[in-house]
Coordinates of C-alpha atoms and ligand atoms in Angstrom, one line a residue:
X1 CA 13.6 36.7 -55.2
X2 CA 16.8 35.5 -52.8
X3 CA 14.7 36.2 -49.8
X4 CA 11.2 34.0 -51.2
X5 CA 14.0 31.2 -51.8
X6 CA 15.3 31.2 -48.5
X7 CA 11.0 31.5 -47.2
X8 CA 10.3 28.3 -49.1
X9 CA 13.7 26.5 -48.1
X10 CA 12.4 27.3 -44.6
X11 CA 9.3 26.3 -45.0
X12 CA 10.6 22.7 -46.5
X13 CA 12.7 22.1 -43.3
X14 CA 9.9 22.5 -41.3
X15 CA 8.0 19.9 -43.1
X16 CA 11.0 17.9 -42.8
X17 CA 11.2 18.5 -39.2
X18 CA 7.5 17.8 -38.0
X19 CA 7.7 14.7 -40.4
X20 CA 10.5 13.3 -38.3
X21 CA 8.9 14.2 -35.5
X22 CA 5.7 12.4 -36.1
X23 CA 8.0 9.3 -37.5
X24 CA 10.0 9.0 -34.0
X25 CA 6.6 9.7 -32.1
X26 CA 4.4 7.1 -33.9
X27 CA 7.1 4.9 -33.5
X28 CA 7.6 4.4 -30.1
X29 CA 3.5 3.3 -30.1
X30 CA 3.3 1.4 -33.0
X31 CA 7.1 -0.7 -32.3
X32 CA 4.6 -2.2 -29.8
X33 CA 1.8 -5.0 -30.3
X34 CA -0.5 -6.8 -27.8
X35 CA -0.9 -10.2 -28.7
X36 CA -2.8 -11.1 -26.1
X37 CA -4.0 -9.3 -22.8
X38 CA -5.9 -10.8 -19.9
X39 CA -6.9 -8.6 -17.1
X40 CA -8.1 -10.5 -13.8
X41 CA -9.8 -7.9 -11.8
X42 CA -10.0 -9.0 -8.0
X43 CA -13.0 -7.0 -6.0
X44 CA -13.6 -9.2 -3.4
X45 CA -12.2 -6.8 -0.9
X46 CA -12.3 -2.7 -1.0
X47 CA -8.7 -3.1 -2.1
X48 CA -8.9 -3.1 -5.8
X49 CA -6.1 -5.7 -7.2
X50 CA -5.9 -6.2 -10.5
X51 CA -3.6 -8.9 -12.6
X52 CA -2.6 -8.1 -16.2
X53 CA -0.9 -10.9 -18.2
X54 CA 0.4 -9.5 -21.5
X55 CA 2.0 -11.0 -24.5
X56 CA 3.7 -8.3 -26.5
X57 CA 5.4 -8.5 -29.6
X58 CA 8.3 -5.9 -31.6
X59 CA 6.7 -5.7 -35.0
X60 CA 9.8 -3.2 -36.0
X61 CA 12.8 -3.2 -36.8
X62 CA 14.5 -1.5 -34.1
X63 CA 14.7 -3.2 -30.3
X64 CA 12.1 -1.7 -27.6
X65 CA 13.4 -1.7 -24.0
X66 CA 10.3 -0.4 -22.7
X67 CA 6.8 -1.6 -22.8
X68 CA 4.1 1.3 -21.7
X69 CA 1.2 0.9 -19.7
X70 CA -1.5 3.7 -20.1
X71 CA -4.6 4.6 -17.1
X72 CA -7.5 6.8 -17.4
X73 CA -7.0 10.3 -15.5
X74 CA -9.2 9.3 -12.7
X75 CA -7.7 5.6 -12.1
X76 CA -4.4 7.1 -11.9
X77 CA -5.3 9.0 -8.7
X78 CA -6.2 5.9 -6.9
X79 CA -3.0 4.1 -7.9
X80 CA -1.9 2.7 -5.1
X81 CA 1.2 0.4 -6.9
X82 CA 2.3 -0.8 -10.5
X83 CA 4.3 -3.8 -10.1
X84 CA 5.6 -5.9 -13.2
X85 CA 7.5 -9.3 -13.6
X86 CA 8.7 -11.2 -16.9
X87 CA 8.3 -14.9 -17.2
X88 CA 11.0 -16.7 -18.9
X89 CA 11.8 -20.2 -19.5
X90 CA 8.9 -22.7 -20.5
X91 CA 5.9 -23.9 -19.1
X92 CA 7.8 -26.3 -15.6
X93 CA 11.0 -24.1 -15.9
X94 CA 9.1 -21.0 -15.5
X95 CA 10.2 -18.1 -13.8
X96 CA 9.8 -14.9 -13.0
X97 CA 11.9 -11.3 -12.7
X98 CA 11.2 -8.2 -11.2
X99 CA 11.3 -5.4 -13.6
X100 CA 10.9 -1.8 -12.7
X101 CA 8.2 0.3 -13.5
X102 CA 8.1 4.2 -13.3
X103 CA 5.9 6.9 -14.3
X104 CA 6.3 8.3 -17.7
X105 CA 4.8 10.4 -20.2
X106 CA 4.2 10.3 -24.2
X107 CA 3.4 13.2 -26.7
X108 CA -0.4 14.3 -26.9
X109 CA -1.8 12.0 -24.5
X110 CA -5.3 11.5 -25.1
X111 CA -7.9 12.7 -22.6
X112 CA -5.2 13.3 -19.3
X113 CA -3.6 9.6 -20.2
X114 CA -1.1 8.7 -17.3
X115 CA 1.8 6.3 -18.1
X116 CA 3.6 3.8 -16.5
X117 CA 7.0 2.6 -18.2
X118 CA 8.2 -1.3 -17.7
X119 CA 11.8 -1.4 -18.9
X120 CA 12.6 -4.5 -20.4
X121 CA 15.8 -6.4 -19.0
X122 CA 16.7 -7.4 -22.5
X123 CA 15.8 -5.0 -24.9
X124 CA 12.8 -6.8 -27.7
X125 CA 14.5 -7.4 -31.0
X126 CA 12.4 -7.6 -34.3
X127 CA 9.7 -9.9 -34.3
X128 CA 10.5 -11.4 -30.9
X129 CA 7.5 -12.0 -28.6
X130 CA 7.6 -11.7 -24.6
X131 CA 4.8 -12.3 -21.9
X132 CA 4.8 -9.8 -18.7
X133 CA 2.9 -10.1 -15.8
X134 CA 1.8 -6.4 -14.2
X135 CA -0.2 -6.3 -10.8
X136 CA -1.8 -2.6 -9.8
X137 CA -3.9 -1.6 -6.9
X138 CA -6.5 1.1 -6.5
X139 CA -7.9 1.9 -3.8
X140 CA -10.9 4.2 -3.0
X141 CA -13.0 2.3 -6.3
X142 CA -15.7 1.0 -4.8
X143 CA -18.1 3.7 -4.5
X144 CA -21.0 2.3 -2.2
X145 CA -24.4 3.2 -3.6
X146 CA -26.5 3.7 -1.8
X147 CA -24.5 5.7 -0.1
X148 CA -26.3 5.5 3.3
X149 CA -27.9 2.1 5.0
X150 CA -29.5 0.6 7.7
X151 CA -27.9 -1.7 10.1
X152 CA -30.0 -4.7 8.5
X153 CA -28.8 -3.7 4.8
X154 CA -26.4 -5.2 3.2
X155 CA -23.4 -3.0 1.5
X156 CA -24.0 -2.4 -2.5
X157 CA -21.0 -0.7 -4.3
X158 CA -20.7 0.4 -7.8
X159 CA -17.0 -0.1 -9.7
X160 CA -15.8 1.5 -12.6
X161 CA -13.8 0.5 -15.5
X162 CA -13.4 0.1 -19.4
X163 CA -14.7 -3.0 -20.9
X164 CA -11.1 -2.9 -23.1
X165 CA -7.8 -2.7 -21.8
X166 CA -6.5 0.9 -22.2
X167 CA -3.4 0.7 -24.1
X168 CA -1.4 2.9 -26.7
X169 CA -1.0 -0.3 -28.4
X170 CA -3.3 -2.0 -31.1
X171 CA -4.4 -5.2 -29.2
X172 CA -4.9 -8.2 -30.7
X173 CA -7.1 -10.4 -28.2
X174 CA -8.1 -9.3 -25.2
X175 CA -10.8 -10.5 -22.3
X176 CA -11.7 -9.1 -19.2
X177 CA -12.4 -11.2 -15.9
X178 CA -13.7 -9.6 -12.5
X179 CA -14.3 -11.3 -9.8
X180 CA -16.8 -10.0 -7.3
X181 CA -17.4 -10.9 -3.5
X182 CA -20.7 -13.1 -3.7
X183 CA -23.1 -14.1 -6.2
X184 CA -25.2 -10.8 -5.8
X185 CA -24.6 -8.4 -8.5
X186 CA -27.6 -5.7 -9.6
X187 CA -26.3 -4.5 -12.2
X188 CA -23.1 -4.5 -14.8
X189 CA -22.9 -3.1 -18.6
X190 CA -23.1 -5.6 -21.6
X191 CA -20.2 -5.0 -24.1
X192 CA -20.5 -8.0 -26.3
X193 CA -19.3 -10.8 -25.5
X194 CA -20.6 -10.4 -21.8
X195 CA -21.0 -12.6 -19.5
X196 CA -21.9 -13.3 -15.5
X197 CA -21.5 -17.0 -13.7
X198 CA -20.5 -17.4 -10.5
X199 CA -18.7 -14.9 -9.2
X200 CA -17.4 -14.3 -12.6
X201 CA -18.0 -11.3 -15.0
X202 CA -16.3 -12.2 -18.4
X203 CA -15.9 -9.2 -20.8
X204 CA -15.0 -10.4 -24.4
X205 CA -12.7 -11.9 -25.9
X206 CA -12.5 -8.9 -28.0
X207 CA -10.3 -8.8 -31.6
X208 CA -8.2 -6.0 -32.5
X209 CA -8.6 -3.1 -31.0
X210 CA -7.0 -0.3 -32.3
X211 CA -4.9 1.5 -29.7
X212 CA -6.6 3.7 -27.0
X213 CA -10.0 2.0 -27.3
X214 CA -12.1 2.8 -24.7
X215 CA -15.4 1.2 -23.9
X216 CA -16.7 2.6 -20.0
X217 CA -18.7 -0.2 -18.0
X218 CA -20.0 0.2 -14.3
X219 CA -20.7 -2.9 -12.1
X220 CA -23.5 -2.2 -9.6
X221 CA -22.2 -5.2 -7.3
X222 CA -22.8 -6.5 -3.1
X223 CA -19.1 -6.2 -1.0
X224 CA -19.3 -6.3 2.5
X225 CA -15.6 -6.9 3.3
X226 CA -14.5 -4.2 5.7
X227 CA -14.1 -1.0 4.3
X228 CA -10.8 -0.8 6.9
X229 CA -9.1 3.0 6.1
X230 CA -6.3 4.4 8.5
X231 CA -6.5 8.4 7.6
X232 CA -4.1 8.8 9.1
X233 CA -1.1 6.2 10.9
X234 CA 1.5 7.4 13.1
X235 CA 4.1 4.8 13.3
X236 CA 7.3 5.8 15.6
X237 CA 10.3 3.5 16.3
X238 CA 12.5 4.2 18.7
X239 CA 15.8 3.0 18.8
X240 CA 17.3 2.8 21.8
X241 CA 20.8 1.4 22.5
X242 CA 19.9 -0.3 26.0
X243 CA 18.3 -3.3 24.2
X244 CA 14.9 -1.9 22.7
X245 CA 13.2 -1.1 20.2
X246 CA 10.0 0.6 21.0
X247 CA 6.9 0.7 18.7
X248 CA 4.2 3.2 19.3
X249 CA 1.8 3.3 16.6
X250 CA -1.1 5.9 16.3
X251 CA -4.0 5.1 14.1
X252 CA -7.2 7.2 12.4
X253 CA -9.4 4.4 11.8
X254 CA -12.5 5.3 9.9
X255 CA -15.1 2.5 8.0
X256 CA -15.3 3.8 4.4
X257 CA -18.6 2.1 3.5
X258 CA -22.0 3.5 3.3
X259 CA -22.8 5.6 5.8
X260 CA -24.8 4.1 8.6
X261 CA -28.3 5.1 8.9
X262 CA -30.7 5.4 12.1
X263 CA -29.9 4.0 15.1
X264 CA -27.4 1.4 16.2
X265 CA -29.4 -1.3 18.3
X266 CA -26.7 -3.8 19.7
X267 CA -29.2 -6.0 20.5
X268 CA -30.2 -6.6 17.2
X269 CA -26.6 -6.6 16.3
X270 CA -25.5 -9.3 18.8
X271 CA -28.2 -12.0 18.0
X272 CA -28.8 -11.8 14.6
X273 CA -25.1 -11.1 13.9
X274 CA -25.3 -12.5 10.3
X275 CA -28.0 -10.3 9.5
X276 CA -27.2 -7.5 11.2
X277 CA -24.3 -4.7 10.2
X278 CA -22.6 -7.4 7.4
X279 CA -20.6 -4.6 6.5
X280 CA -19.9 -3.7 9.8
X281 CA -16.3 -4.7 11.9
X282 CA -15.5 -5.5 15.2
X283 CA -12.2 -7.7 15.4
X284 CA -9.3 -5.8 14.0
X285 CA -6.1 -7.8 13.2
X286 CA -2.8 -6.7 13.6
X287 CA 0.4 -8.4 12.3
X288 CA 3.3 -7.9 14.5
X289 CA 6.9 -9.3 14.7
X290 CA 8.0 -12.5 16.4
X291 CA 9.5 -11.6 19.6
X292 CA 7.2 -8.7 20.4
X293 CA 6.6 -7.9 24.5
X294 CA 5.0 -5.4 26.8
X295 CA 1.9 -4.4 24.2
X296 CA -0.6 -2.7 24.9
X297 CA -3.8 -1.4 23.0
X298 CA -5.4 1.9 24.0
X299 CA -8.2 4.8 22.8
X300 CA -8.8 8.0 24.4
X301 CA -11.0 7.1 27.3
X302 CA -8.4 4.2 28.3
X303 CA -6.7 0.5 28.0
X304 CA -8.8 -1.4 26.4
X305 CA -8.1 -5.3 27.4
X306 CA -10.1 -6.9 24.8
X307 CA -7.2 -7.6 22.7
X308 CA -5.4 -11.3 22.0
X309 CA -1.9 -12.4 21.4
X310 CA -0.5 -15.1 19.6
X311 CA 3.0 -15.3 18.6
X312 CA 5.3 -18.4 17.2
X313 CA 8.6 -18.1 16.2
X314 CA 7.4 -16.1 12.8
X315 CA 4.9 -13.6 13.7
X316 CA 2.7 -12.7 16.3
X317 CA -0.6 -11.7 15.6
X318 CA -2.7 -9.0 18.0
X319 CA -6.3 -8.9 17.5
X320 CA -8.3 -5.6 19.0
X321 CA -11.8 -5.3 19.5
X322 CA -12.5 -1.3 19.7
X323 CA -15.3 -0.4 22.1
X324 CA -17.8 -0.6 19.6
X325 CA -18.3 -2.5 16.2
X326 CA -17.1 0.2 13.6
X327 CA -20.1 1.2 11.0
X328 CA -19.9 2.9 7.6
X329 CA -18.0 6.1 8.3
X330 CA -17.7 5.8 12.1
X331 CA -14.1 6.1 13.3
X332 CA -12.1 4.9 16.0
X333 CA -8.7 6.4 17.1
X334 CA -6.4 4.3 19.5
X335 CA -2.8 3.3 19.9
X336 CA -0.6 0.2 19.4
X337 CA 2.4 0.3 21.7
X338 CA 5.2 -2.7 21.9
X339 CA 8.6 -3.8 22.6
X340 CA 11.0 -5.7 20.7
X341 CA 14.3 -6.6 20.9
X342 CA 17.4 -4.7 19.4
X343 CA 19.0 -7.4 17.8
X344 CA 16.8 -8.9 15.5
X345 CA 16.3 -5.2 14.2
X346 CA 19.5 -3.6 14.2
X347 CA 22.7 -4.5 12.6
X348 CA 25.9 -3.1 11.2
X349 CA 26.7 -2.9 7.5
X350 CA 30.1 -3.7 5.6
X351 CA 31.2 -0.4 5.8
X352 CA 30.8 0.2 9.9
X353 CA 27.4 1.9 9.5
X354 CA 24.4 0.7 12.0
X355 CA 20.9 -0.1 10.3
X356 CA 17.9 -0.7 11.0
X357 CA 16.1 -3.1 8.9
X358 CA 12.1 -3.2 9.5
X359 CA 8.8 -3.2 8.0
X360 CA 7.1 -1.0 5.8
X361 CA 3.7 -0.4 5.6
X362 CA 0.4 -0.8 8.3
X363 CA 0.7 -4.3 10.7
X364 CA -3.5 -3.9 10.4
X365 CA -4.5 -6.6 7.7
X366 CA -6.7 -5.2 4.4
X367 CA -6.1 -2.0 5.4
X368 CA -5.6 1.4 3.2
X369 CA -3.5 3.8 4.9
X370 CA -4.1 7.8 3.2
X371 CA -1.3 8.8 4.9
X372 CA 1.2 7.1 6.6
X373 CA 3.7 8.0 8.5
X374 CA 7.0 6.5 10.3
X375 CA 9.4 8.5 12.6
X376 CA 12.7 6.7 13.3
X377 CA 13.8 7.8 16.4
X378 CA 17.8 7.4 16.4
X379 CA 19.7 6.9 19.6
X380 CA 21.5 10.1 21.3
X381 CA 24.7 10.7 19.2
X382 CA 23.7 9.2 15.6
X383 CA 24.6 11.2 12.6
X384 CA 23.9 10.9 8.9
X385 CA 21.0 9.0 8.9
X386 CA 19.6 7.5 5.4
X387 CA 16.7 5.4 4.3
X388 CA 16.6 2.8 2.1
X389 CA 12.9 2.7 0.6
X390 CA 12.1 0.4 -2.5
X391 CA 9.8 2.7 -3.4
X392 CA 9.3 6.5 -3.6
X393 CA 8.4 8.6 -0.1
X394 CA 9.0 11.6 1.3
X395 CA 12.0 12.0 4.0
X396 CA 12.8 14.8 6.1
X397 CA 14.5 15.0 9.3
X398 CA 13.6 16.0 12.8
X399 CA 15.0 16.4 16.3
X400 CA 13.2 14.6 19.8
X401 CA 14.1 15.6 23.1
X402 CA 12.9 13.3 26.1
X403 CA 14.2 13.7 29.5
X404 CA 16.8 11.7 29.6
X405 CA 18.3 13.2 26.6
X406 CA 20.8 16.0 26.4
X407 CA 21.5 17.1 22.7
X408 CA 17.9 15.3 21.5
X409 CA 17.6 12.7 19.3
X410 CA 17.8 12.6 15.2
X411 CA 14.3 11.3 14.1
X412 CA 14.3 10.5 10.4
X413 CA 10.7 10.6 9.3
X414 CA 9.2 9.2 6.0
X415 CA 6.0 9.7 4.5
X416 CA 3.6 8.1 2.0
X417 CA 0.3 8.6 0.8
X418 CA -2.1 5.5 -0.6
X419 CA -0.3 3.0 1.3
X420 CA -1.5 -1.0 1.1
X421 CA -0.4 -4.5 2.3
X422 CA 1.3 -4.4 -0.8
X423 CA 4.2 -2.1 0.6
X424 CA 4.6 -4.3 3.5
X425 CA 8.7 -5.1 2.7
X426 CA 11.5 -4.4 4.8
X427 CA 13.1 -0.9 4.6
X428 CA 16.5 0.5 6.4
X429 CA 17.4 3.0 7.7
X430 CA 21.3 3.6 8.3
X431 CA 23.0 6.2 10.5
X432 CA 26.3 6.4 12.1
X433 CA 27.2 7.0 15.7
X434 CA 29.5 9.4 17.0
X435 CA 32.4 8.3 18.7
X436 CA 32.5 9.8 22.2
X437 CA 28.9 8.2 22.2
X438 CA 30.4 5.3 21.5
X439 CA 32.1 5.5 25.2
X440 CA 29.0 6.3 26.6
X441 CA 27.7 3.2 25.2
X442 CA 29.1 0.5 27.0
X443 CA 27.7 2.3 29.7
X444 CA 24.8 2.3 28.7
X445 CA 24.7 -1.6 28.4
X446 CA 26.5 -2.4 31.1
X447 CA 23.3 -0.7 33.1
X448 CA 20.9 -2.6 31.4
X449 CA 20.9 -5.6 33.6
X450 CA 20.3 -3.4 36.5
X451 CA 17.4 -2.0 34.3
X452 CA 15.9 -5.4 33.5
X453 CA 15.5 -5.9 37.0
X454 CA 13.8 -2.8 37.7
X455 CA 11.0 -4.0 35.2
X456 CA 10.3 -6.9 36.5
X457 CA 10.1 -5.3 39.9
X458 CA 7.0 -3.9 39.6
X459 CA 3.7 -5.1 38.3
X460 CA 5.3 -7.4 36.0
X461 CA 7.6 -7.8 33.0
X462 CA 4.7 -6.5 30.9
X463 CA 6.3 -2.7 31.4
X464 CA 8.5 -1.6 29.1
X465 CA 12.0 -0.7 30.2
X466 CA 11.8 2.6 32.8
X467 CA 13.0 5.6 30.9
X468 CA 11.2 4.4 27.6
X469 CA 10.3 7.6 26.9
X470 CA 7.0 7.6 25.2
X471 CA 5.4 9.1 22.5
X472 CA 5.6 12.9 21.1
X473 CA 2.3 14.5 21.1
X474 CA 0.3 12.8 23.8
X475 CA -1.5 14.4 26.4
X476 CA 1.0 12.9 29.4
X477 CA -2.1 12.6 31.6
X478 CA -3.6 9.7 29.0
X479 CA -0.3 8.0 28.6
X480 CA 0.2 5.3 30.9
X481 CA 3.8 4.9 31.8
X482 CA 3.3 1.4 32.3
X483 CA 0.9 0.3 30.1
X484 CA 0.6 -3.3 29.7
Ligands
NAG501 C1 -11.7 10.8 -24.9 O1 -12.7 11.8 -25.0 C2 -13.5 11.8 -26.1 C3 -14.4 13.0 -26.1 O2 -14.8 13.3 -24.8 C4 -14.3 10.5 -26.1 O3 -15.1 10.4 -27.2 C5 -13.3 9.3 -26.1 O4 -14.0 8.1 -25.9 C6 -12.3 9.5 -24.9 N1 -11.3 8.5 -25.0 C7 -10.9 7.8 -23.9 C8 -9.8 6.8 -24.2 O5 -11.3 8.0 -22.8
NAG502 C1 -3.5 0.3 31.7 O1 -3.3 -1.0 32.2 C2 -2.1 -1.1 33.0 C3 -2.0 -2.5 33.4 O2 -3.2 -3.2 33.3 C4 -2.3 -0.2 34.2 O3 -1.1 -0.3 35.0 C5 -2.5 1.2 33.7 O4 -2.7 2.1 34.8 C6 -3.6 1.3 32.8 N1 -3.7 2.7 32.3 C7 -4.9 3.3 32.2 C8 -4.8 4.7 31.7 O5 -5.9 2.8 32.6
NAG503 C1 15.9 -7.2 6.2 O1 15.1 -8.2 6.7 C2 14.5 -9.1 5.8 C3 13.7 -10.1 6.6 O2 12.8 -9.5 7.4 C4 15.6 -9.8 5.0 O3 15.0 -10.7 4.0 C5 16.5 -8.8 4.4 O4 17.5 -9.4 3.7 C6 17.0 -7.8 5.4 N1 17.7 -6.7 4.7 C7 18.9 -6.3 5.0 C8 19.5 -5.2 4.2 O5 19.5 -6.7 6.0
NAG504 C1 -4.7 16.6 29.0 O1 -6.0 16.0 29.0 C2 -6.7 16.5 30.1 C3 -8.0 15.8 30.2 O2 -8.2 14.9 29.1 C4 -6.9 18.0 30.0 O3 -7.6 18.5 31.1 C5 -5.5 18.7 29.9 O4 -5.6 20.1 29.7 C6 -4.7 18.1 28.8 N1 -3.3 18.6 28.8 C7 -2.7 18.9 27.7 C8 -1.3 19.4 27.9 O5 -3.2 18.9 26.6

């Protein structure tokens, strides 16, 4: 009798217990309700950017500090960024602040739902509204389709995507704008209200939708911006105390379009060049720092001199042309190599440590880099190096030798994958130097007179400084020493 007692008392408290569960879980969902959503998706390049204006509202008691942003499975993987802001202050005092977003997870997503949490700077009290603004990127969305075309065909891709925002929230109002490249659409799903002007496909408005509606549209659309995809860039800085900071930069360059079919005729492609491989690139644009000298542009067979520089006193701007105009899934390897001076990269902090302070990300404009990678070569003697990254990466550390060094040189190296224009933004990296370096240093710049001199000795003061050492892995027979 005791024991059947105890069974049922038991049993009671785990009623008890999943009912709070489900209480605490529902909770955090339903705290939450869209007002009004407007989604602004941007395809007029391969990079996918997508604006997302929401006006939420706490329609419970308790505060929220977090607002939750949900993706389907296979968006997710081609996140590139999640970025959010908060506008405060009224229409002409309006302003916006940063506010961070990390991954995140709830119970029992549906179907592989991915999360994205934006924490609130002040938490949402009851029945108090607020309007954020999120931008995200994906980037390998446009699948082109056909997949293969001729050098006279124009570039048809086909994108992907709900017709309603999916959100664990109950959404109020929502509506839907894309805006494609040109006028030329084939195809695109009708959820009503649809609608296609312009260069404008308008889903909805749509009324309340409960949360985790889901309603899949394809667009059959024409983009022939240039599919531009680094596979893989190499970027290595090396510091060196004698006044330089030299840049050699290795890029996988591949055109991520429809495959090219039959052959290439260049004739066709030069005089009917509006005509003729519209999907196709030739010019390359590359967006260096003011102040940049001795660059050079090279592939595997040589220097190539078709390149142009223009530089003010903000930015310099390199455009290549590679051998050949680059067609869907041809690639091009080469390497960007260029000087720039120490100071207006490297300074101290409050606390005595050096830093370097430069730019994240791929100088090549529209670009998607898979993987990307930057080696920070320190000079002979640092120690401790750190990195200061606004977002996450992967660091480890290496060790260089060149010939001029004795011990080798720390290299710091981070890594990312699914990198964008977006994550162009200064990064440091800080490191402290060794004191009987620190002798040797004045040394070292008391020679470098003497080695300014040497460099404008010879064929001019394109070549770097003498005892650059150059990069890692190359074949020393294709490296020019002095490559202008
Ligand atoms: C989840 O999957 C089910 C069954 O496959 C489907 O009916 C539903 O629409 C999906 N929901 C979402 C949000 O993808
Ligand atoms: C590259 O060009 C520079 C200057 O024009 C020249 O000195 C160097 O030998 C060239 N290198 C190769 C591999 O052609
Ligand atoms: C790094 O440089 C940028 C400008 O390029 C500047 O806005 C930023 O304040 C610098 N950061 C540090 C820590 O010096
Ligand atoms: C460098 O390249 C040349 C020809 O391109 C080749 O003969 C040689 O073996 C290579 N050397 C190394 C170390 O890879």
């Amino acid at each position: 009798m005791a024991r059947s007692i105890s069974m049922e008392a038991a049993g009671l408290t785990l009623a008890f217990l999943i009912l709070i569960l489900t209480i605490s879980a529902a909770s955090s969902t339903n705290q939450i309700q869209i007002l009004n959503a407007e989604r602004r998706i941007d395809l007029s390049s391969h990079i996918v950017k997508v604006f997302l204006t929401l006006k939420v509202e706490n329609v419970m008691t308790a505060p929220a500090s977090e607002i939750v942003l949900a993706f389907p499975p296979a968006q997710a993987d081609h996140l590139a960024l999640v970025k959010a802001q908060a506008a405060i202050g009224k229409k002409k005092k309006k302003s916006y602040v940063h506010l961070d977003v990390n991954p995140t997870e709830l119970p029992d997503a549906p179907n592989g739902t991915k999360y994205f949490s934006i924490s609130l700077l002040n938490p949402l009290s009851s029945g108090e509204t607020a309007t954020l603004e999120v931008l995200y990127i994906l980037t390998h969305s446009l699948k082109p389709f056909p997949a293969e075309i001729s050098q006279s065909e124009s570039q048809l891709v086909y994108f992907r995507d709900s017709a309603l925002i999916l959100s664990p929230y109950h959404v109020k109002q929502q509506t839907t704008f894309l805006k494609t490249p040109s006028t030329k659409v084939e195809s695109f799903t009708r959820v009503e209200p649809t609608k296609f002007a312009g260069r404008e496909l308008k889903y909805g408005p749509y009324e309340d939708r409960p949360p985790y509606s889901f309603s899949p549209v394809t667009v059959h659309l024409e983009n022939n911006s240039p599919f531009a995809v680094v596979e893989e860039l190499l970027r290595e800085v090396e510091i060196s105390h004698w006044g330089n900071i030299q840049i050699t930069e290795h890029y996988k360059l591949v055109h991520a379009g429809a495959r090219h079919k039959g052959v290439f005729s260049r004739v066709e492609y030069q005089s009917r060049p509006s005509f003729s491989g519209t999907s196709s690139f030739k010019h390359l644009l590359a967006s260096l720092p003011p102040r940049v000298h001795s660059v050079y542009y090279r592939d595997d067979i040589g220097n190539i001199s078709s390149s142009h520089l223009r530089s003010d006193y903000r930015k310099s701007e390199l455009e290549i042309e590679p051998r050949y105009p680059l067609f869907g899934g041809w690639k091009a390897t080469f390497v960007i190599g260029y000087g720039l001076p120490l100071e207006d990269f490297l300074f101290e902090s409050p606390d005595g440590k050096r830093y370097l302070n430069f730019s994240f990300g791929c100088p090549l404009a529209e670009t998607v880099v898979d993987k990307l990678t930057i080696k920070v070569v320190l000079p002979e003697g640092s120690k401790d190096p750190s990195a200061a990254v606004p977002f996450p990466v992967e660091q480890h550390l290496e060790t260089k030798y060149s010939y001029l060094d004795v011990v080798g040189r720390t290299v710091l190296v981070l890594e990312k994958k699914n990198v964008v224009p977006e994550h162009i933004t200064p990064f440091q990296v800080y490191y402290t130097f060794k004191p009987i370096f620190m002798l040797a240093e004045p040394l070292m710049l008391a020679s470098k007179g003497l080695m300014m001199q040497l460099s404008s000795d010879g064929s001019g003061s394109h070549d770097p400084l003498p005892g650059q050492p150059s990069m890692l892995s190359l074949n020393s027979s294709a490296c020019p020493c002095s490559p202008n």
